[in-house]
Coordinates of C-alpha atoms in Angstrom, one line a residue:
Chain X
X1 CA -49.9 141.7 97.9
X2 CA -48.0 144.4 99.6
X3 CA -48.9 148.0 100.2
X4 CA -47.6 149.1 96.9
X5 CA -49.7 146.6 95.0
X6 CA -52.8 147.5 97.0
X7 CA -52.4 151.1 96.3
X8 CA -51.8 150.4 92.6
X9 CA -54.9 148.2 92.5
X10 CA -56.9 151.0 94.1
X11 CA -55.7 153.4 91.5
X12 CA -56.5 151.3 88.4
X13 CA -59.9 150.4 89.8
X14 CA -61.0 154.1 89.9
X15 CA -64.1 155.1 88.0
X16 CA -63.3 156.4 84.6
X17 CA -65.3 157.0 81.5
X18 CA -63.7 155.9 78.2
X19 CA -64.6 157.7 75.0
X20 CA -65.1 156.1 71.6
X21 CA -68.2 154.0 72.4
X22 CA -70.0 155.0 69.2
X23 CA -66.9 154.3 67.1
X24 CA -66.5 151.0 68.8
X25 CA -70.2 150.1 68.2
X26 CA -69.9 151.0 64.5
X27 CA -67.0 148.6 64.1
X28 CA -68.6 145.9 66.1
X29 CA -71.9 146.4 64.1
X30 CA -70.0 145.8 60.8
X31 CA -68.4 142.7 62.1
X32 CA -71.6 141.3 63.4
X33 CA -73.4 142.0 60.1
X34 CA -70.7 140.2 58.2
X35 CA -70.9 137.3 60.6
X36 CA -74.7 137.1 60.4
X37 CA -74.6 137.2 56.6
X38 CA -72.2 134.4 56.5
X39 CA -74.0 132.4 59.2
X40 CA -77.4 132.9 57.5
X41 CA -76.0 131.9 54.1
X42 CA -74.4 128.8 55.5
X43 CA -77.5 128.0 57.5
X44 CA -79.7 128.4 54.4
X45 CA -77.2 126.4 52.3
X46 CA -77.1 123.7 54.9
X47 CA -80.9 123.5 54.9
X48 CA -81.0 123.3 51.2
X49 CA -78.3 120.6 51.1
X50 CA -80.2 118.7 53.8
X51 CA -83.4 118.9 51.7
X52 CA -81.5 117.7 48.6
X53 CA -79.9 114.9 50.5
X54 CA -83.3 113.8 51.8
X55 CA -84.9 113.9 48.4
X56 CA -82.0 112.1 46.9
X57 CA -82.1 109.4 49.5
X58 CA -85.8 108.9 49.1
X59 CA -85.4 108.8 45.3
X60 CA -82.6 106.2 45.6
X61 CA -84.8 103.9 47.7
X62 CA -87.7 104.2 45.3
X63 CA -85.5 103.5 42.4
X64 CA -84.0 100.5 44.1
X65 CA -87.4 99.1 44.8
X66 CA -88.5 99.7 41.2
X67 CA -85.3 98.1 39.9
X68 CA -85.9 95.0 42.0
X69 CA -89.5 94.7 40.6
X70 CA -88.2 95.1 37.0
X71 CA -85.6 92.3 37.6
X72 CA -88.1 89.9 38.9
X73 CA -90.5 90.7 36.0
X74 CA -87.6 90.1 33.6
X75 CA -86.9 86.7 35.2
X76 CA -90.6 85.7 34.9
X77 CA -90.6 86.7 31.2
X78 CA -87.5 84.7 30.5
X79 CA -88.9 81.6 32.2
X80 CA -92.2 82.0 30.2
X81 CA -90.2 82.4 27.0
X82 CA -88.3 79.3 27.7
X83 CA -91.5 77.4 28.4
X84 CA -93.1 78.5 25.1
X85 CA -89.9 77.5 23.2
X86 CA -90.0 74.1 24.8
X87 CA -93.6 73.6 24.0
X88 CA -93.2 74.6 20.4
X89 CA -90.1 72.4 20.0
X90 CA -92.1 69.4 21.3
X91 CA -94.6 69.5 18.4
X92 CA -92.0 69.4 15.6
X93 CA -90.7 66.0 14.1
X94 CA -87.1 65.3 14.5
X95 CA -84.9 65.4 11.4
X96 CA -82.9 62.1 11.9
X97 CA -85.6 59.5 12.3
X98 CA -88.7 61.1 10.9
X99 CA -90.6 59.4 13.6
X100 CA -93.3 61.1 15.5
X101 CA -92.1 62.9 18.7
X102 CA -92.6 61.5 22.1
X103 CA -96.0 62.3 23.4
X104 CA -96.9 63.8 26.8
X105 CA -99.0 61.6 29.2
X106 CA -102.0 63.6 28.2
X107 CA -101.5 63.0 24.6
X108 CA -100.8 59.3 25.2
X109 CA -104.3 58.9 26.8
X110 CA -105.9 59.5 23.4
X111 CA -105.9 56.8 20.6
X112 CA -103.4 57.8 18.0
X113 CA -101.5 56.2 15.2
X114 CA -98.3 55.6 17.0
X115 CA -96.7 52.2 16.8
X116 CA -96.7 51.8 20.5
X117 CA -100.4 52.2 20.7
X118 CA -100.9 49.8 17.8
X119 CA -99.1 47.1 19.6
X120 CA -101.2 47.5 22.6
X121 CA -104.4 47.6 20.5
X122 CA -103.4 44.5 18.7
X123 CA -103.1 42.8 22.0
X124 CA -106.5 43.8 23.0
X125 CA -108.3 42.5 19.9
X126 CA -106.3 39.3 19.8
X127 CA -108.3 36.1 19.6
X128 CA -106.9 34.9 22.8
X129 CA -108.8 37.6 24.5
X130 CA -111.4 36.1 26.8
X131 CA -115.0 36.2 25.6
X132 CA -116.2 37.0 29.0
X133 CA -114.6 40.4 28.9
X134 CA -117.7 42.0 27.4
X135 CA -120.0 40.5 29.9
X136 CA -117.7 41.6 32.7
X137 CA -117.8 45.1 31.5
X138 CA -121.5 45.0 31.2
X139 CA -121.9 43.7 34.7
X140 CA -119.6 46.4 36.0
X141 CA -121.6 49.1 34.2
X142 CA -124.8 47.7 35.6
X143 CA -123.4 47.7 39.1
X144 CA -122.5 51.3 38.8
X145 CA -126.0 52.1 37.7
X146 CA -124.9 53.8 34.5
X147 CA -125.7 52.8 31.0
X148 CA -123.8 49.9 29.7
X149 CA -120.6 51.2 28.2
X150 CA -119.3 50.0 25.0
X151 CA -116.4 47.7 25.6
X152 CA -112.9 49.0 25.3
X153 CA -112.3 46.6 22.4
X154 CA -115.2 48.1 20.5
X155 CA -114.1 51.6 21.1
X156 CA -110.6 50.9 20.0
X157 CA -111.7 49.1 16.9
X158 CA -114.1 51.9 16.0
X159 CA -111.4 54.4 16.5
X160 CA -109.0 52.7 14.2
X161 CA -111.3 51.5 11.4
X162 CA -112.9 53.8 8.9
X163 CA -116.5 55.0 9.3
X164 CA -117.9 52.7 6.7
X165 CA -116.3 49.6 7.9
X166 CA -118.3 46.4 7.5
X167 CA -116.8 44.4 10.2
X168 CA -119.2 43.8 13.1
X169 CA -118.3 44.1 16.7
X170 CA -118.8 40.5 17.3
X171 CA -116.8 39.6 14.3
X172 CA -114.1 41.8 15.5
X173 CA -114.1 40.1 19.0
X174 CA -113.9 36.6 17.6
X175 CA -111.6 37.3 14.6
X176 CA -108.0 36.6 14.8
X177 CA -105.7 39.6 15.4
X178 CA -106.3 42.1 12.7
X179 CA -103.4 43.5 10.9
X180 CA -104.0 47.1 11.3
X181 CA -100.6 48.3 10.2
X182 CA -102.0 49.1 6.8
X183 CA -104.5 51.4 8.3
X184 CA -101.8 53.1 10.3
X185 CA -100.2 54.2 7.0
X186 CA -103.4 55.7 5.7
X187 CA -103.8 59.3 6.6
X188 CA -107.2 59.8 8.2
X189 CA -108.9 63.1 9.0
X190 CA -108.4 64.1 12.5
X191 CA -112.1 64.7 13.1
X192 CA -112.8 61.0 12.6
X193 CA -110.2 59.9 15.0
X194 CA -110.6 62.4 17.8
X195 CA -113.5 64.2 19.5
X196 CA -113.4 67.9 20.0
X197 CA -112.5 67.2 23.6
X198 CA -109.5 65.3 22.5
X199 CA -107.9 68.1 20.6
X200 CA -104.7 69.1 22.3
X201 CA -104.7 72.7 23.2
X202 CA -101.4 74.4 23.7
X203 CA -100.3 75.6 27.1
X204 CA -101.7 79.0 27.9
X205 CA -99.2 81.8 27.6
X206 CA -98.2 83.7 30.7
X207 CA -100.1 86.9 31.3
X208 CA -98.9 90.0 29.6
X209 CA -96.9 92.3 31.8
X210 CA -99.0 95.3 32.9
X211 CA -97.7 98.6 31.7
X212 CA -96.0 100.9 34.3
X213 CA -98.8 102.2 36.5
X214 CA -97.0 105.5 37.2
X215 CA -97.7 107.0 33.9
X216 CA -101.4 106.6 34.4
X217 CA -101.3 107.0 38.2
X218 CA -103.9 109.3 39.6
X219 CA -102.0 110.5 42.7
X220 CA -98.9 112.6 43.1
X221 CA -97.2 113.6 46.3
X222 CA -94.0 115.5 46.9
X223 CA -92.1 118.4 48.5
X224 CA -91.5 121.9 47.4
X225 CA -89.3 124.9 48.2
X226 CA -90.8 128.4 48.1
X227 CA -89.6 132.0 48.0
X228 CA -92.0 134.9 48.3
X229 CA -92.3 138.6 48.8
X230 CA -95.1 140.9 50.1
X231 CA -97.0 142.8 47.5
X232 CA -96.6 145.7 47.5
X233 CA -93.1 145.4 49.0
X234 CA -93.2 146.3 52.7
X235 CA -90.2 148.2 53.9
X236 CA -88.4 146.3 56.7
X237 CA -89.9 143.0 55.8
X238 CA -87.6 140.4 54.3
X239 CA -88.5 137.9 51.7
X240 CA -90.4 134.9 52.8
X241 CA -88.6 131.6 52.4
X242 CA -90.1 128.2 53.2
X243 CA -90.7 124.6 52.4
X244 CA -93.9 122.6 52.0
X245 CA -95.6 119.4 51.0
X246 CA -98.2 119.0 48.3
X247 CA -100.5 116.2 47.1
X248 CA -102.5 116.1 43.8
X249 CA -105.2 113.8 42.6
X250 CA -106.1 113.7 38.9
X251 CA -109.9 113.9 38.4
X252 CA -110.4 113.9 34.7
X253 CA -107.8 114.2 31.9
X254 CA -105.7 117.2 32.8
X255 CA -107.8 118.5 35.7
X256 CA -106.7 117.6 39.2
X257 CA -107.4 118.6 42.8
X258 CA -104.5 120.0 44.8
X259 CA -103.7 120.4 48.5
X260 CA -100.6 121.8 50.1
X261 CA -99.1 122.9 53.4
X262 CA -96.3 125.5 53.4
X263 CA -94.2 126.8 56.2
X264 CA -92.4 130.2 55.8
X265 CA -90.0 132.3 57.8
X266 CA -89.2 136.0 57.4
X267 CA -87.6 138.9 59.3
X268 CA -89.0 142.2 60.3
X269 CA -86.6 145.0 61.0
X270 CA -88.3 148.3 60.4
X271 CA -88.4 151.8 61.7
X272 CA -92.2 151.6 62.2
X273 CA -94.6 148.7 62.7
X274 CA -95.3 147.4 59.2
X275 CA -98.6 148.3 57.8
X276 CA -100.0 144.8 57.4
X277 CA -98.6 143.3 60.6
X278 CA -100.9 144.7 63.1
X279 CA -100.3 141.9 65.6
X280 CA -97.4 144.0 67.0
X281 CA -98.5 145.6 70.2
X282 CA -95.9 147.9 71.7
X283 CA -95.7 147.4 75.4
X284 CA -96.3 150.4 77.7
X285 CA -93.2 152.5 78.5
X286 CA -91.9 153.5 81.9
X287 CA -94.2 156.0 83.6
X288 CA -93.2 159.6 83.4
X289 CA -91.6 159.3 79.9
X290 CA -92.8 161.8 77.4
X291 CA -92.3 162.5 73.7
X292 CA -91.3 159.0 72.9
X293 CA -90.7 158.0 69.3
X294 CA -90.6 154.5 68.0
X295 CA -87.3 154.0 66.2
X296 CA -87.1 150.3 65.5
X297 CA -89.2 147.2 65.5
X298 CA -87.6 143.8 64.9
X299 CA -88.7 140.2 65.1
X300 CA -88.3 136.8 63.5
X301 CA -91.7 135.8 62.2
X302 CA -93.2 132.6 60.9
X303 CA -96.2 131.9 58.6
X304 CA -98.1 128.7 58.0
X305 CA -100.2 128.4 54.8
X306 CA -102.7 125.7 54.0
X307 CA -104.5 125.6 50.6
X308 CA -107.0 123.6 48.6
X309 CA -107.4 124.1 44.9
X310 CA -107.9 122.9 41.4
X311 CA -105.3 122.7 38.7
X312 CA -105.3 122.1 35.0
X313 CA -102.3 120.9 32.9
X314 CA -102.0 121.8 29.2
X315 CA -99.5 119.5 27.4
X316 CA -97.1 121.4 25.2
X317 CA -94.6 119.0 23.8
X318 CA -93.9 115.4 24.9
X319 CA -93.7 115.4 28.7
X320 CA -93.7 119.2 29.2
X321 CA -96.9 121.0 30.1
X322 CA -98.2 124.3 31.4
X323 CA -100.0 124.1 34.7
X324 CA -102.7 126.6 35.8
X325 CA -103.9 126.6 39.4
X326 CA -106.5 128.3 41.6
X327 CA -106.7 127.7 45.3
X328 CA -108.2 128.9 48.5
X329 CA -105.8 129.3 51.4
X330 CA -105.7 129.8 55.1
X331 CA -102.7 131.3 56.9
X332 CA -101.6 131.4 60.5
X333 CA -98.9 133.7 62.0
X334 CA -97.9 132.2 65.4
X335 CA -97.0 134.4 68.3
X336 CA -93.3 135.6 68.3
X337 CA -91.1 137.9 70.4
X338 CA -90.8 141.4 69.0
X339 CA -88.2 144.0 70.1
X340 CA -89.0 147.8 70.2
X341 CA -86.6 150.7 70.5
X342 CA -87.8 154.1 71.5
X343 CA -86.1 157.4 71.8
X344 CA -86.9 160.2 74.1
X345 CA -87.6 163.2 71.9
X346 CA -86.2 165.7 74.4
X347 CA -87.6 168.2 76.8
X348 CA -86.5 171.3 75.0
X349 CA -83.8 173.7 76.0
X350 CA -80.6 175.0 74.5
X351 CA -77.5 173.0 73.7
X352 CA -76.9 169.6 72.0
X353 CA -79.3 166.9 73.1
X354 CA -78.4 163.2 73.3
X355 CA -81.6 161.2 73.0
X356 CA -82.1 158.5 75.6
X357 CA -83.1 155.1 74.3
X358 CA -85.5 152.7 75.8
X359 CA -86.0 149.1 74.8
X360 CA -89.0 147.0 75.2
X361 CA -89.9 143.5 74.4
X362 CA -93.4 142.1 73.7
X363 CA -95.0 139.1 72.1
X364 CA -97.0 139.4 68.9
X365 CA -100.4 137.9 68.8
X366 CA -101.1 134.7 66.9
X367 CA -103.3 135.6 64.0
X368 CA -105.3 133.5 61.5
X369 CA -105.9 134.8 58.0
X370 CA -108.6 133.4 55.9
X371 CA -110.1 134.2 52.5
X372 CA -106.8 134.1 50.7
X373 CA -107.0 133.3 47.0
X374 CA -104.0 132.0 45.1
X375 CA -103.7 132.1 41.3
X376 CA -100.8 130.3 39.8
X377 CA -99.1 129.4 36.5
X378 CA -96.1 127.3 35.9
X379 CA -94.3 124.6 34.0
X380 CA -94.4 120.9 34.7
X381 CA -92.2 118.1 33.3
X382 CA -93.3 114.5 33.7
X383 CA -91.3 111.3 33.7
X384 CA -92.7 107.8 34.3
X385 CA -92.6 108.0 38.1
X386 CA -91.6 111.6 38.8
X387 CA -92.7 115.0 38.0
X388 CA -90.9 118.3 38.6
X389 CA -92.5 121.7 38.4
X390 CA -91.8 125.4 38.7
X391 CA -94.7 127.7 39.5
X392 CA -95.5 131.3 40.4
X393 CA -98.4 132.1 42.6
X394 CA -100.0 135.4 43.5
X395 CA -101.8 135.2 46.8
X396 CA -104.5 137.9 47.2
X397 CA -106.0 138.7 50.6
X398 CA -109.7 138.7 49.7
X399 CA -110.8 140.4 52.9
X400 CA -108.9 143.0 54.7
X401 CA -108.1 141.8 58.2
X402 CA -105.5 142.2 60.9
X403 CA -102.1 141.1 59.8
X404 CA -103.1 140.4 56.2
X405 CA -101.0 140.9 53.2
X406 CA -100.8 139.9 49.6
X407 CA -97.7 138.1 48.3
X408 CA -96.0 136.7 45.3
X409 CA -94.5 133.3 45.6
X410 CA -92.3 131.1 43.4
X411 CA -92.0 127.4 44.1
X412 CA -90.0 124.5 42.8
X413 CA -91.6 121.1 43.4
X414 CA -90.7 117.4 43.0
X415 CA -93.6 114.9 43.1
X416 CA -93.8 111.1 42.9
X417 CA -96.6 109.4 41.0
X418 CA -98.5 106.4 42.3
Chain E
X1 CA -81.4 148.2 84.2
X2 CA -83.1 145.7 86.4
X3 CA -82.2 142.0 86.4
X4 CA -85.4 141.2 84.5
X5 CA -84.5 143.7 81.8
X6 CA -81.0 142.3 81.7
X7 CA -82.4 138.8 81.1
X8 CA -84.6 140.1 78.3
X9 CA -81.6 141.9 76.7
X10 CA -79.5 138.7 76.9
X11 CA -82.3 136.8 75.2
X12 CA -82.4 139.4 72.5
X13 CA -78.6 139.1 72.1
X14 CA -79.0 135.3 71.7
X15 CA -81.4 136.0 68.8
X16 CA -78.9 138.4 67.3
X17 CA -81.2 141.4 67.7
X18 CA -79.2 144.5 67.1
X19 CA -81.1 146.6 69.6
X20 CA -80.3 144.2 72.4
X21 CA -76.7 143.9 71.4
X22 CA -76.4 147.7 71.3
X23 CA -77.9 147.9 74.8
X24 CA -75.5 145.3 76.2
X25 CA -72.6 147.1 74.5
X26 CA -73.6 150.4 76.1
X27 CA -73.9 148.7 79.4
X28 CA -70.5 147.0 79.4
X29 CA -68.3 149.1 77.1
X30 CA -66.7 151.1 79.9
X31 CA -66.2 147.9 82.0
X32 CA -64.5 146.2 79.0
X33 CA -62.2 149.1 78.4
X34 CA -61.3 149.3 82.1
X35 CA -60.2 145.7 82.0
X36 CA -58.6 145.7 78.6
X37 CA -56.6 148.9 79.2
X38 CA -54.5 147.3 81.8
X39 CA -53.0 144.9 79.2
X40 CA -53.3 146.8 76.0
X41 CA -50.7 149.5 76.1
X42 CA -52.9 152.1 74.4
X43 CA -56.5 153.2 74.1
X44 CA -56.7 152.0 70.5
X45 CA -55.4 148.5 71.4
X46 CA -57.8 148.4 74.3
X47 CA -60.7 149.3 72.0
X48 CA -59.7 146.5 69.6
X49 CA -59.5 144.0 72.5
X50 CA -62.9 145.2 73.8
X51 CA -64.5 144.8 70.3
X52 CA -63.0 141.3 69.9
X53 CA -64.4 140.4 73.3
X54 CA -67.9 141.7 72.5
X55 CA -67.8 139.8 69.2
X56 CA -67.0 136.6 71.1
X57 CA -69.7 137.3 73.6
X58 CA -72.4 137.9 71.0
X59 CA -71.4 134.9 68.9
X60 CA -71.0 132.5 71.7
X61 CA -73.6 133.7 74.2
X62 CA -75.1 130.2 74.4
X63 CA -72.0 129.1 76.3
X64 CA -73.0 131.3 79.2
X65 CA -74.8 129.2 81.7
X66 CA -76.4 130.6 84.8
X67 CA -78.5 128.7 87.2
X68 CA -79.0 130.8 90.3
X69 CA -77.7 133.9 92.0
X70 CA -77.1 137.3 90.6
X71 CA -77.1 136.9 86.9
X72 CA -75.5 140.3 86.2
X73 CA -72.6 139.6 88.5
X74 CA -72.2 136.2 86.9
X75 CA -72.3 137.6 83.4
X76 CA -69.8 140.3 84.3
X77 CA -67.4 137.6 85.7
X78 CA -67.8 135.6 82.5
X79 CA -67.3 138.6 80.3
X80 CA -64.2 139.7 82.3
X81 CA -62.5 136.4 81.7
X82 CA -63.3 136.7 78.0
X83 CA -61.7 140.2 77.9
X84 CA -58.6 139.0 79.7
X85 CA -58.2 136.0 77.5
X86 CA -58.6 138.1 74.4
X87 CA -56.0 140.6 75.7
X88 CA -53.6 137.8 76.5
X89 CA -54.2 136.1 73.1
X90 CA -53.4 139.4 71.4
X91 CA -50.0 139.8 73.1
X92 CA -49.1 136.2 73.5
X93 CA -46.3 136.4 70.9
X94 CA -44.5 139.1 72.9
X95 CA -45.0 137.4 76.3
X96 CA -41.9 135.2 75.8
X97 CA -39.7 137.7 73.9
X98 CA -37.0 138.8 76.3
X99 CA -36.5 142.5 76.2
X100 CA -33.2 144.4 76.9
X101 CA -34.6 145.2 80.4
X102 CA -35.0 141.6 81.3
X103 CA -31.3 141.1 80.7
X104 CA -30.3 143.8 83.1
X105 CA -29.6 143.0 86.7
X106 CA -32.3 143.8 89.2
X107 CA -31.5 146.9 91.2
X108 CA -33.4 148.0 94.2
X109 CA -35.1 151.3 93.6
X110 CA -36.2 154.0 95.9
X111 CA -39.7 154.2 97.0
X112 CA -42.1 156.5 95.2
X113 CA -42.4 158.8 98.2
X114 CA -46.2 158.9 98.0
X115 CA -46.4 160.0 94.4
X116 CA -48.5 157.1 93.4
X117 CA -51.4 158.4 95.6
X118 CA -51.3 161.7 93.7
X119 CA -51.4 160.2 90.2
X120 CA -54.6 160.2 88.2
X121 CA -56.0 157.2 86.5
X122 CA -54.6 158.2 83.1
X123 CA -51.1 158.7 84.6
X124 CA -51.2 155.3 86.2
X125 CA -52.2 153.8 82.8
X126 CA -49.3 155.6 81.2
X127 CA -47.0 154.0 83.8
X128 CA -48.4 150.6 82.8
X129 CA -48.0 151.4 79.1
X130 CA -44.3 151.9 79.5
X131 CA -43.8 148.4 80.9
X132 CA -42.8 145.6 78.5
X133 CA -45.8 143.5 77.6
X134 CA -44.6 140.5 79.6
X135 CA -44.3 142.5 82.8
X136 CA -47.5 144.4 82.2
X137 CA -49.5 141.3 81.7
X138 CA -48.2 139.5 84.8
X139 CA -48.5 142.7 86.9
X140 CA -52.1 143.2 85.7
X141 CA -53.1 139.6 86.4
X142 CA -51.5 139.5 89.8
X143 CA -52.3 143.0 91.1
X144 CA -55.5 143.7 89.1
X145 CA -57.2 140.3 89.0
X146 CA -55.7 138.6 92.0
X147 CA -54.4 135.5 90.2
X148 CA -51.8 133.5 91.9
X149 CA -48.4 132.8 90.2
X150 CA -49.4 129.2 89.5
X151 CA -52.6 130.4 87.8
X152 CA -50.7 133.0 85.8
X153 CA -48.2 130.4 84.8
X154 CA -50.9 128.1 83.5
X155 CA -52.7 131.0 81.7
X156 CA -49.6 132.4 80.0
X157 CA -47.8 129.0 79.5
X158 CA -44.8 130.1 81.6
X159 CA -43.3 128.8 84.8
X160 CA -44.3 130.1 88.2
X161 CA -40.7 131.3 88.6
X162 CA -40.9 133.4 85.5
X163 CA -44.2 134.9 86.7
X164 CA -42.6 135.9 90.0
X165 CA -39.6 137.3 88.3
X166 CA -41.7 139.3 85.8
X167 CA -43.8 140.7 88.7
X168 CA -40.7 141.7 90.6
X169 CA -39.3 143.4 87.6
X170 CA -42.6 145.2 86.9
X171 CA -42.6 146.6 90.3
X172 CA -39.0 147.7 90.0
X173 CA -39.8 149.5 86.7
X174 CA -42.8 151.3 88.1
X175 CA -40.9 152.4 91.1
X176 CA -38.0 153.5 89.0
X177 CA -40.4 155.6 86.8
X178 CA -42.0 157.0 89.9
X179 CA -38.6 157.9 91.4
X180 CA -37.7 159.7 88.2
X181 CA -40.9 161.6 88.4
X182 CA -40.2 162.6 91.9
X183 CA -36.7 163.7 91.0
X184 CA -38.1 165.7 88.1
X185 CA -40.7 167.4 90.2
X186 CA -38.1 168.2 92.9
X187 CA -35.8 169.7 90.2
X188 CA -38.6 171.9 89.0

């Protein structure tokens, strides 16, 4: 740069105070408010959509699992139905031949009036049968140490012949083959032919499908979204928004035990320290400053609330019911950064006075609140596996303590039964 | 404001605390106007440029990364670049528009005869205001910020030759205006 440029630079770098700072700040403040409103709205909307997506994904997975179970149960039912149909069909005579249906191996083991069996029996009592068969059987029985069994021939004959038959066993053994066809045509009572153990029992039916357990499930677990406000309304304290989880166990009929954990956020932007937020400790100001007045306190706060309680559901119509709840809660406010703005009130004297501002930053104290009682009433709608609810709770601070406040909450919940 | 207080204020600004933002605005308003006024052409335009720059700073403060050294100086440098870029963005459409003056041949002008030293800050700004936007921007970047012609060319998306030409014409215009002023004063 040449001498001209150096001189020019020296001139434009001279100290100068520009006016219009307040006007500039007002314009900038409006722009920032608009930006923060849009950002907050989009951030909240994003959180809500994320929660909805999470619940939808979880629900989809559960529905898929349940669908899979239902399909497998349906297949089992179909197979059982086919089995029962086959079994029933096997007991019915065919229309073309009028002959008896084919017997299962179990059925064939018992003496019946089928022609195939007659043929085999006829063979057994034929005269050509060795006489030594009986003695062989007796010897075998004696070897086994059991009582001598009646010969197979005797058993077969007795099974075929009527009770009052006059033919002796010996006579039967030595007689020529007896024409038993005539007896096959005579209908005989089943009791005389078969013992009770021989009665063919049908195949046992498959077990009845258990009803859906969810309807009668004792447990419920789910998520919930909450909005609340301090009661009475604290100036400078925003509404409390949060999310939480809850679990319920049915004890008896409509009575159940409940447990929940909720996490809230809210903003403090007030001219004075809010009455029920005593955990704000303004830091000491610079020495030598007098007549300072607190003009603004701001902070982003959080609140954790844990509760145990009892609820009762009164059914109204079908799956809709009114829920009443009472619970005891504990709350914790974690330590957060707070910003304080002070103004110097002035030292007196004539003329206009422009107050000087001083800013200070300090951390709030983490505070536990106990002895909080919550009374709630709401509506609950039940499906087989799911339950949705809408409830209002009034949280009363039973014992006045540092950083304690009463609040009114509204929550929407979605629970799964198991 | 100490460095520690400055860090606290920056943290507050990151959390969108209005008090901290107001404090930072108060601290840097004059500085922003000083930089913006060289390129704006008027106080109102400079105020718009400063507000836009502050808005960018408050909404993108997380992009300011400082590891060691003087944090206030580093932040001022970062803020200055934002103000310059905002000023250039606002007048970018007029940076390539040739004015009637650009079409005129360059004539050597007489020196200012020491008048520049006697001018006040506002008068110097008025001289700058009378320059075409293209000349004023190049002159401000070269003389005020110390950018090279290559850096100016990259910043304004022009050639280094155009930057040199604009700078030369800007000097000529200022000297011409100063010589007219000298002649006027002599006449009086």
